[in-house]
Amino acid sequence: MNGLPHTFPEIAGILGFLGNEQRLRILTTIARKEKFAREISEELDISRPLVAIYLKQLEKHGLVKGTDRRCDEPPYHRRYYRAQPFEFTLNLEILTQAEQE
């Protein structure tokens, strides 16, 4: 993640973002093995356009890293994605501090 959330809107935003089952399924599948969007789409039965949107969002939040590669068979250009290690802790102390900011 790009820094820890410190305010109520930031905390609510990341919880809402991670509260999507399809995003969590994508994150889990690329935690085991890097894959490109079509593989993820077929494996999880999620449309390719939606997978592409979610991957961009996950990458923006720093939860996923994409790497461009040239392949010998079509499609010749593929972007492989891999989940990045992260930890998110939420407790009453953090909420109390966020309330004061």
Tab-separated table of N, CA, C and O in Angstrom, residues 7-82:
chain	number	residue	atom	x	y	z
A	7	THR	N	-6.467	8.753	8.209
A	7	THR	CA	-7.688	9.496	8.477
A	7	THR	C	-8.894	8.587	8.244
A	7	THR	O	-8.787	7.551	7.584
A	8	PHE	N	-10.036	8.986	8.779
A	8	PHE	CA	-11.253	8.203	8.578
A	8	PHE	C	-11.542	7.962	7.098
A	8	PHE	O	-11.822	6.830	6.702
A	9	PRO	N	-11.477	8.996	6.248
A	9	PRO	CA	-11.747	8.749	4.823
A	9	PRO	C	-10.750	7.759	4.198
A	9	PRO	O	-11.141	6.916	3.391
A	10	GLU	N	-9.475	7.846	4.580
A	10	GLU	CA	-8.476	6.914	4.040
A	10	GLU	C	-8.742	5.494	4.525
A	10	GLU	O	-8.658	4.537	3.741
A	11	ILE	N	-9.051	5.344	5.812
A	11	ILE	CA	-9.333	4.019	6.370
A	11	ILE	C	-10.579	3.435	5.711
A	11	ILE	O	-10.588	2.280	5.279
A	12	ALA	N	-11.634	4.220	5.621
A	12	ALA	CA	-12.874	3.754	4.998
A	12	ALA	C	-12.630	3.406	3.530
A	12	ALA	O	-13.180	2.420	3.023
A	13	GLY	N	-11.804	4.195	2.865
A	13	GLY	CA	-11.513	3.943	1.452
A	13	GLY	C	-10.828	2.612	1.225
A	13	GLY	O	-11.227	1.841	0.352
A	14	ILE	N	-9.797	2.310	2.012
A	14	ILE	CA	-9.065	1.049	1.813
A	14	ILE	C	-9.914	-0.140	2.244
A	14	ILE	O	-9.894	-1.192	1.612
A	15	LEU	N	-10.709	0.021	3.305
A	15	LEU	CA	-11.594	-1.072	3.719
A	15	LEU	C	-12.651	-1.339	2.643
A	15	LEU	O	-12.952	-2.493	2.334
A	16	GLY	N	-13.201	-0.283	2.075
A	16	GLY	CA	-14.175	-0.438	1.001
A	16	GLY	C	-13.553	-1.081	-0.226
A	16	GLY	O	-14.144	-1.956	-0.856
A	17	PHE	N	-12.341	-0.653	-0.559
A	17	PHE	CA	-11.644	-1.191	-1.720
A	17	PHE	C	-11.372	-2.680	-1.545
A	17	PHE	O	-11.628	-3.480	-2.434
A	18	LEU	N	-10.861	-3.055	-0.381
A	18	LEU	CA	-10.551	-4.457	-0.120
A	18	LEU	C	-11.801	-5.273	0.212
A	18	LEU	O	-11.746	-6.493	0.273
A	19	GLY	N	-12.923	-4.614	0.416
A	19	GLY	CA	-14.162	-5.301	0.732
A	19	GLY	C	-14.865	-5.879	-0.486
A	19	GLY	O	-15.966	-6.401	-0.372
A	20	ASN	N	-14.235	-5.828	-1.642
A	20	ASN	CA	-14.807	-6.354	-2.872
A	20	ASN	C	-14.295	-7.780	-3.087
A	20	ASN	O	-13.087	-8.001	-3.213
A	21	GLU	N	-15.206	-8.737	-3.156
A	21	GLU	CA	-14.822	-10.148	-3.267
A	21	GLU	C	-14.001	-10.437	-4.518
A	21	GLU	O	-13.019	-11.195	-4.470
A	22	GLN	N	-14.354	-9.837	-5.653
A	22	GLN	CA	-13.603	-10.097	-6.875
A	22	GLN	C	-12.178	-9.574	-6.784
A	22	GLN	O	-11.248	-10.234	-7.235
A	23	ARG	N	-11.991	-8.403	-6.194
A	23	ARG	CA	-10.619	-7.866	-6.029
A	23	ARG	C	-9.811	-8.792	-5.128
A	23	ARG	O	-8.635	-9.047	-5.385
A	24	LEU	N	-10.433	-9.294	-4.060
A	24	LEU	CA	-9.731	-10.212	-3.150
A	24	LEU	C	-9.378	-11.519	-3.861
A	24	LEU	O	-8.286	-12.067	-3.649
A	25	ARG	N	-10.259	-12.010	-4.703
A	25	ARG	CA	-9.980	-13.245	-5.448
A	25	ARG	C	-8.815	-13.038	-6.415
A	25	ARG	O	-7.940	-13.895	-6.549
A	26	ILE	N	-8.787	-11.894	-7.086
A	26	ILE	CA	-7.681	-11.581	-7.994
A	26	ILE	C	-6.378	-11.500	-7.208
A	26	ILE	O	-5.362	-12.083	-7.594
A	27	LEU	N	-6.400	-10.792	-6.108
A	27	LEU	CA	-5.202	-10.639	-5.276
A	27	LEU	C	-4.697	-11.997	-4.794
A	27	LEU	O	-3.493	-12.274	-4.829
A	28	THR	N	-5.606	-12.864	-4.400
A	28	THR	CA	-5.224	-14.190	-3.908
A	28	THR	C	-4.623	-15.050	-5.011
A	28	THR	O	-3.615	-15.723	-4.791
A	29	THR	N	-5.210	-15.020	-6.190
A	29	THR	CA	-4.703	-15.874	-7.268
A	29	THR	C	-3.321	-15.442	-7.744
A	29	THR	O	-2.495	-16.278	-8.107
A	30	ILE	N	-3.032	-14.142	-7.708
A	30	ILE	CA	-1.696	-13.708	-8.135
A	30	ILE	C	-0.713	-13.646	-6.973
A	30	ILE	O	0.453	-13.340	-7.169
A	31	ALA	N	-1.174	-13.986	-5.788
A	31	ALA	CA	-0.245	-14.143	-4.661
A	31	ALA	C	0.476	-15.485	-4.797
A	31	ALA	O	1.625	-15.630	-4.386
A	32	ARG	N	-0.211	-16.466	-5.387
A	32	ARG	CA	0.369	-17.803	-5.552
A	32	ARG	C	1.316	-17.881	-6.751
A	32	ARG	O	2.341	-18.538	-6.701
A	33	LYS	N	0.928	-17.191	-7.836
A	33	LYS	CA	1.708	-17.266	-9.076
A	33	LYS	C	1.382	-16.057	-9.931
A	33	LYS	O	0.219	-15.696	-10.071
A	34	GLU	N	2.386	-15.425	-10.518
A	34	GLU	CA	2.116	-14.283	-11.381
A	34	GLU	C	1.370	-14.737	-12.631
A	34	GLU	O	1.587	-15.840	-13.133
A	35	LYS	N	0.466	-13.870	-13.091
A	35	LYS	CA	-0.370	-14.203	-14.241
A	35	LYS	C	-0.673	-12.939	-15.022
A	35	LYS	O	-0.546	-11.839	-14.505
A	36	PHE	N	-1.103	-13.128	-16.272
A	36	PHE	CA	-1.554	-11.971	-17.039
A	36	PHE	C	-3.071	-11.938	-17.031
A	36	PHE	O	-3.735	-12.904	-16.646
A	37	ALA	N	-3.641	-10.812	-17.430
A	37	ALA	CA	-5.067	-10.545	-17.245
A	37	ALA	C	-5.967	-11.631	-17.821
A	37	ALA	O	-6.947	-12.020	-17.186
A	38	ARG	N	-5.655	-12.127	-19.005
A	38	ARG	CA	-6.521	-13.152	-19.607
A	38	ARG	C	-6.544	-14.423	-18.764
A	38	ARG	O	-7.602	-15.028	-18.578
A	39	GLU	N	-5.397	-14.818	-18.224
A	39	GLU	CA	-5.345	-16.004	-17.360
A	39	GLU	C	-6.226	-15.807	-16.128
A	39	GLU	O	-6.968	-16.708	-15.736
A	40	ILE	N	-6.124	-14.636	-15.530
A	40	ILE	CA	-6.913	-14.329	-14.333
A	40	ILE	C	-8.399	-14.353	-14.683
A	40	ILE	O	-9.205	-14.952	-13.965
A	41	SER	N	-8.751	-13.733	-15.782
A	41	SER	CA	-10.139	-13.667	-16.228
A	41	SER	C	-10.724	-15.065	-16.421
A	41	SER	O	-11.824	-15.363	-15.953
A	42	GLU	N	-9.990	-15.918	-17.107
A	42	GLU	CA	-10.473	-17.272	-17.376
A	42	GLU	C	-10.541	-18.110	-16.103
A	42	GLU	O	-11.496	-18.853	-15.890
A	43	GLU	N	-9.524	-17.990	-15.266
A	43	GLU	CA	-9.488	-18.782	-14.028
A	43	GLU	C	-10.616	-18.406	-13.068
A	43	GLU	O	-11.229	-19.264	-12.446
A	44	LEU	N	-10.884	-17.119	-12.945
A	44	LEU	CA	-11.860	-16.647	-11.968
A	44	LEU	C	-13.239	-16.387	-12.568
A	44	LEU	O	-14.162	-16.023	-11.845
A	45	ASP	N	-13.365	-16.541	-13.873
A	45	ASP	CA	-14.628	-16.286	-14.572
A	45	ASP	C	-15.136	-14.864	-14.312
A	45	ASP	O	-16.284	-14.636	-13.938
A	46	ILE	N	-14.227	-13.912	-14.503
A	46	ILE	CA	-14.527	-12.478	-14.401
A	46	ILE	C	-14.179	-11.881	-15.762
A	46	ILE	O	-13.165	-12.246	-16.353
A	47	SER	N	-14.990	-10.970	-16.254
A	47	SER	CA	-14.734	-10.412	-17.583
A	47	SER	C	-13.349	-9.773	-17.654
A	47	SER	O	-12.859	-9.205	-16.675
A	48	ARG	N	-12.729	-9.870	-18.831
A	48	ARG	CA	-11.393	-9.285	-19.007
A	48	ARG	C	-11.365	-7.784	-18.758
A	48	ARG	O	-10.439	-7.298	-18.102
A	49	PRO	N	-12.350	-7.018	-19.251
A	49	PRO	CA	-12.312	-5.582	-18.964
A	49	PRO	C	-12.363	-5.277	-17.464
A	49	PRO	O	-11.658	-4.392	-16.983
A	50	LEU	N	-13.170	-6.028	-16.719
A	50	LEU	CA	-13.253	-5.796	-15.279
A	50	LEU	C	-11.958	-6.198	-14.584
A	50	LEU	O	-11.475	-5.494	-13.694
A	51	VAL	N	-11.362	-7.303	-15.005
A	51	VAL	CA	-10.072	-7.720	-14.450
A	51	VAL	C	-9.032	-6.628	-14.702
A	51	VAL	O	-8.264	-6.268	-13.806
A	52	ALA	N	-9.005	-6.070	-15.902
A	52	ALA	CA	-8.043	-5.012	-16.237
A	52	ALA	C	-8.243	-3.789	-15.346
A	52	ALA	O	-7.266	-3.207	-14.846
A	53	ILE	N	-9.498	-3.407	-15.122
A	53	ILE	CA	-9.785	-2.261	-14.245
A	53	ILE	C	-9.303	-2.541	-12.832
A	53	ILE	O	-8.628	-1.715	-12.214
A	54	TYR	N	-9.645	-3.716	-12.310
A	54	TYR	CA	-9.244	-4.061	-10.943
A	54	TYR	C	-7.730	-4.143	-10.799
A	54	TYR	O	-7.167	-3.714	-9.795
A	55	LEU	N	-7.050	-4.697	-11.803
A	55	LEU	CA	-5.586	-4.783	-11.728
A	55	LEU	C	-4.962	-3.388	-11.690
A	55	LEU	O	-4.019	-3.154	-10.931
A	56	LYS	N	-5.485	-2.468	-12.486
A	56	LYS	CA	-4.965	-1.095	-12.458
A	56	LYS	C	-5.188	-0.463	-11.084
A	56	LYS	O	-4.323	0.235	-10.560
A	57	GLN	N	-6.359	-0.684	-10.507
A	57	GLN	CA	-6.649	-0.146	-9.175
A	57	GLN	C	-5.729	-0.765	-8.120
A	57	GLN	O	-5.193	-0.056	-7.262
A	58	LEU	N	-5.568	-2.080	-8.179
A	58	LEU	CA	-4.692	-2.762	-7.224
A	58	LEU	C	-3.253	-2.275	-7.361
A	58	LEU	O	-2.552	-2.078	-6.366
A	59	GLU	N	-2.838	-2.046	-8.590
A	59	GLU	CA	-1.482	-1.540	-8.839
A	59	GLU	C	-1.341	-0.111	-8.292
A	59	GLU	O	-0.327	0.225	-7.675
A	60	LYS	N	-2.346	0.698	-8.495
A	60	LYS	CA	-2.337	2.075	-7.994
A	60	LYS	C	-2.206	2.119	-6.465
A	60	LYS	O	-1.520	2.972	-5.914
A	61	HIS	N	-2.849	1.179	-5.794
A	61	HIS	CA	-2.777	1.103	-4.335
A	61	HIS	C	-1.496	0.432	-3.839
A	61	HIS	O	-1.284	0.316	-2.631
A	62	GLY	N	-0.656	-0.042	-4.755
A	62	GLY	CA	0.605	-0.668	-4.369
A	62	GLY	C	0.457	-2.112	-3.899
A	62	GLY	O	1.384	-2.672	-3.325
A	63	LEU	N	-0.691	-2.725	-4.170
A	63	LEU	CA	-0.931	-4.099	-3.737
A	63	LEU	C	-0.486	-5.115	-4.779
A	63	LEU	O	-0.337	-6.301	-4.489
A	64	VAL	N	-0.259	-4.639	-6.008
A	64	VAL	CA	0.096	-5.484	-7.139
A	64	VAL	C	1.176	-4.788	-7.936
A	64	VAL	O	1.194	-3.557	-8.025
A	65	LYS	N	2.087	-5.584	-8.504
A	65	LYS	CA	3.109	-5.033	-9.395
A	65	LYS	C	2.965	-5.706	-10.748
A	65	LYS	O	2.894	-6.926	-10.847
A	66	GLY	N	2.914	-4.889	-11.797
A	66	GLY	CA	2.819	-5.397	-13.154
A	66	GLY	C	4.156	-5.293	-13.868
A	66	GLY	O	4.891	-4.321	-13.683
A	67	THR	N	4.482	-6.321	-14.649
A	67	THR	CA	5.724	-6.358	-15.409
A	67	THR	C	5.406	-6.700	-16.855
A	67	THR	O	4.754	-7.716	-17.120
A	68	ASP	N	5.863	-5.875	-17.793
A	68	ASP	CA	5.632	-6.115	-19.215
A	68	ASP	C	6.647	-7.123	-19.740
A	68	ASP	O	7.837	-7.041	-19.413
A	69	ARG	N	6.152	-8.061	-20.563
A	69	ARG	CA	7.020	-9.077	-21.150
A	69	ARG	C	6.639	-9.314	-22.603
A	69	ARG	O	5.482	-9.234	-22.965
A	70	ARG	N	7.623	-9.640	-23.379
A	70	ARG	CA	7.398	-10.038	-24.777
A	70	ARG	C	7.358	-11.559	-24.810
A	70	ARG	O	8.180	-12.222	-24.204
A	71	CYS	N	6.363	-12.105	-25.542
A	71	CYS	CA	6.179	-13.554	-25.619
A	71	CYS	C	6.313	-14.029	-27.063
A	71	CYS	O	6.173	-13.254	-28.005
A	72	ASP	N	6.559	-15.324	-27.227
A	72	ASP	CA	6.747	-15.904	-28.554
A	72	ASP	C	5.438	-16.221	-29.264
A	72	ASP	O	5.439	-16.504	-30.453
A	73	GLU	N	4.330	-16.218	-28.537
A	73	GLU	CA	3.037	-16.510	-29.139
A	73	GLU	C	2.047	-15.413	-28.775
A	73	GLU	O	2.232	-14.712	-27.791
A	74	PRO	N	0.995	-15.266	-29.573
A	74	PRO	CA	0.013	-14.200	-29.297
A	74	PRO	C	-0.670	-14.382	-27.951
A	74	PRO	O	-0.898	-15.509	-27.546
A	75	PRO	N	-1.006	-13.324	-27.282
A	75	PRO	CA	-0.569	-11.958	-27.582
A	75	PRO	C	0.913	-11.798	-27.267
A	75	PRO	O	1.397	-12.295	-26.252
A	76	TYR	N	1.629	-11.124	-28.141
A	76	TYR	CA	3.083	-11.034	-28.038
A	76	TYR	C	3.544	-10.140	-26.897
A	76	TYR	O	4.650	-10.284	-26.403
A	77	HIS	N	2.703	-9.220	-26.520
A	77	HIS	CA	3.015	-8.351	-25.383
A	77	HIS	C	2.042	-8.677	-24.258
A	77	HIS	O	0.832	-8.620	-24.446
A	78	ARG	N	2.575	-9.035	-23.110
A	78	ARG	CA	1.725	-9.362	-21.966
A	78	ARG	C	2.240	-8.622	-20.743
A	78	ARG	O	3.431	-8.423	-20.577
A	79	ARG	N	1.309	-8.246	-19.901
A	79	ARG	CA	1.663	-7.630	-18.622
A	79	ARG	C	1.310	-8.648	-17.547
A	79	ARG	O	0.154	-8.986	-17.360
A	80	TYR	N	2.334	-9.139	-16.876
A	80	TYR	CA	2.149	-10.104	-15.801
A	80	TYR	C	2.025	-9.367	-14.475
A	80	TYR	O	2.710	-8.376	-14.234
A	81	TYR	N	1.163	-9.881	-13.623
A	81	TYR	CA	0.890	-9.248	-12.336
A	81	TYR	C	1.223	-10.199	-11.198
A	81	TYR	O	0.977	-11.395	-11.274
A	82	ARG	N	1.770	-9.614	-10.136
A	82	ARG	CA	2.118	-10.371	-8.937
A	82	ARG	C	1.702	-9.542	-7.728
A	82	ARG	O	1.950	-8.336	-7.682
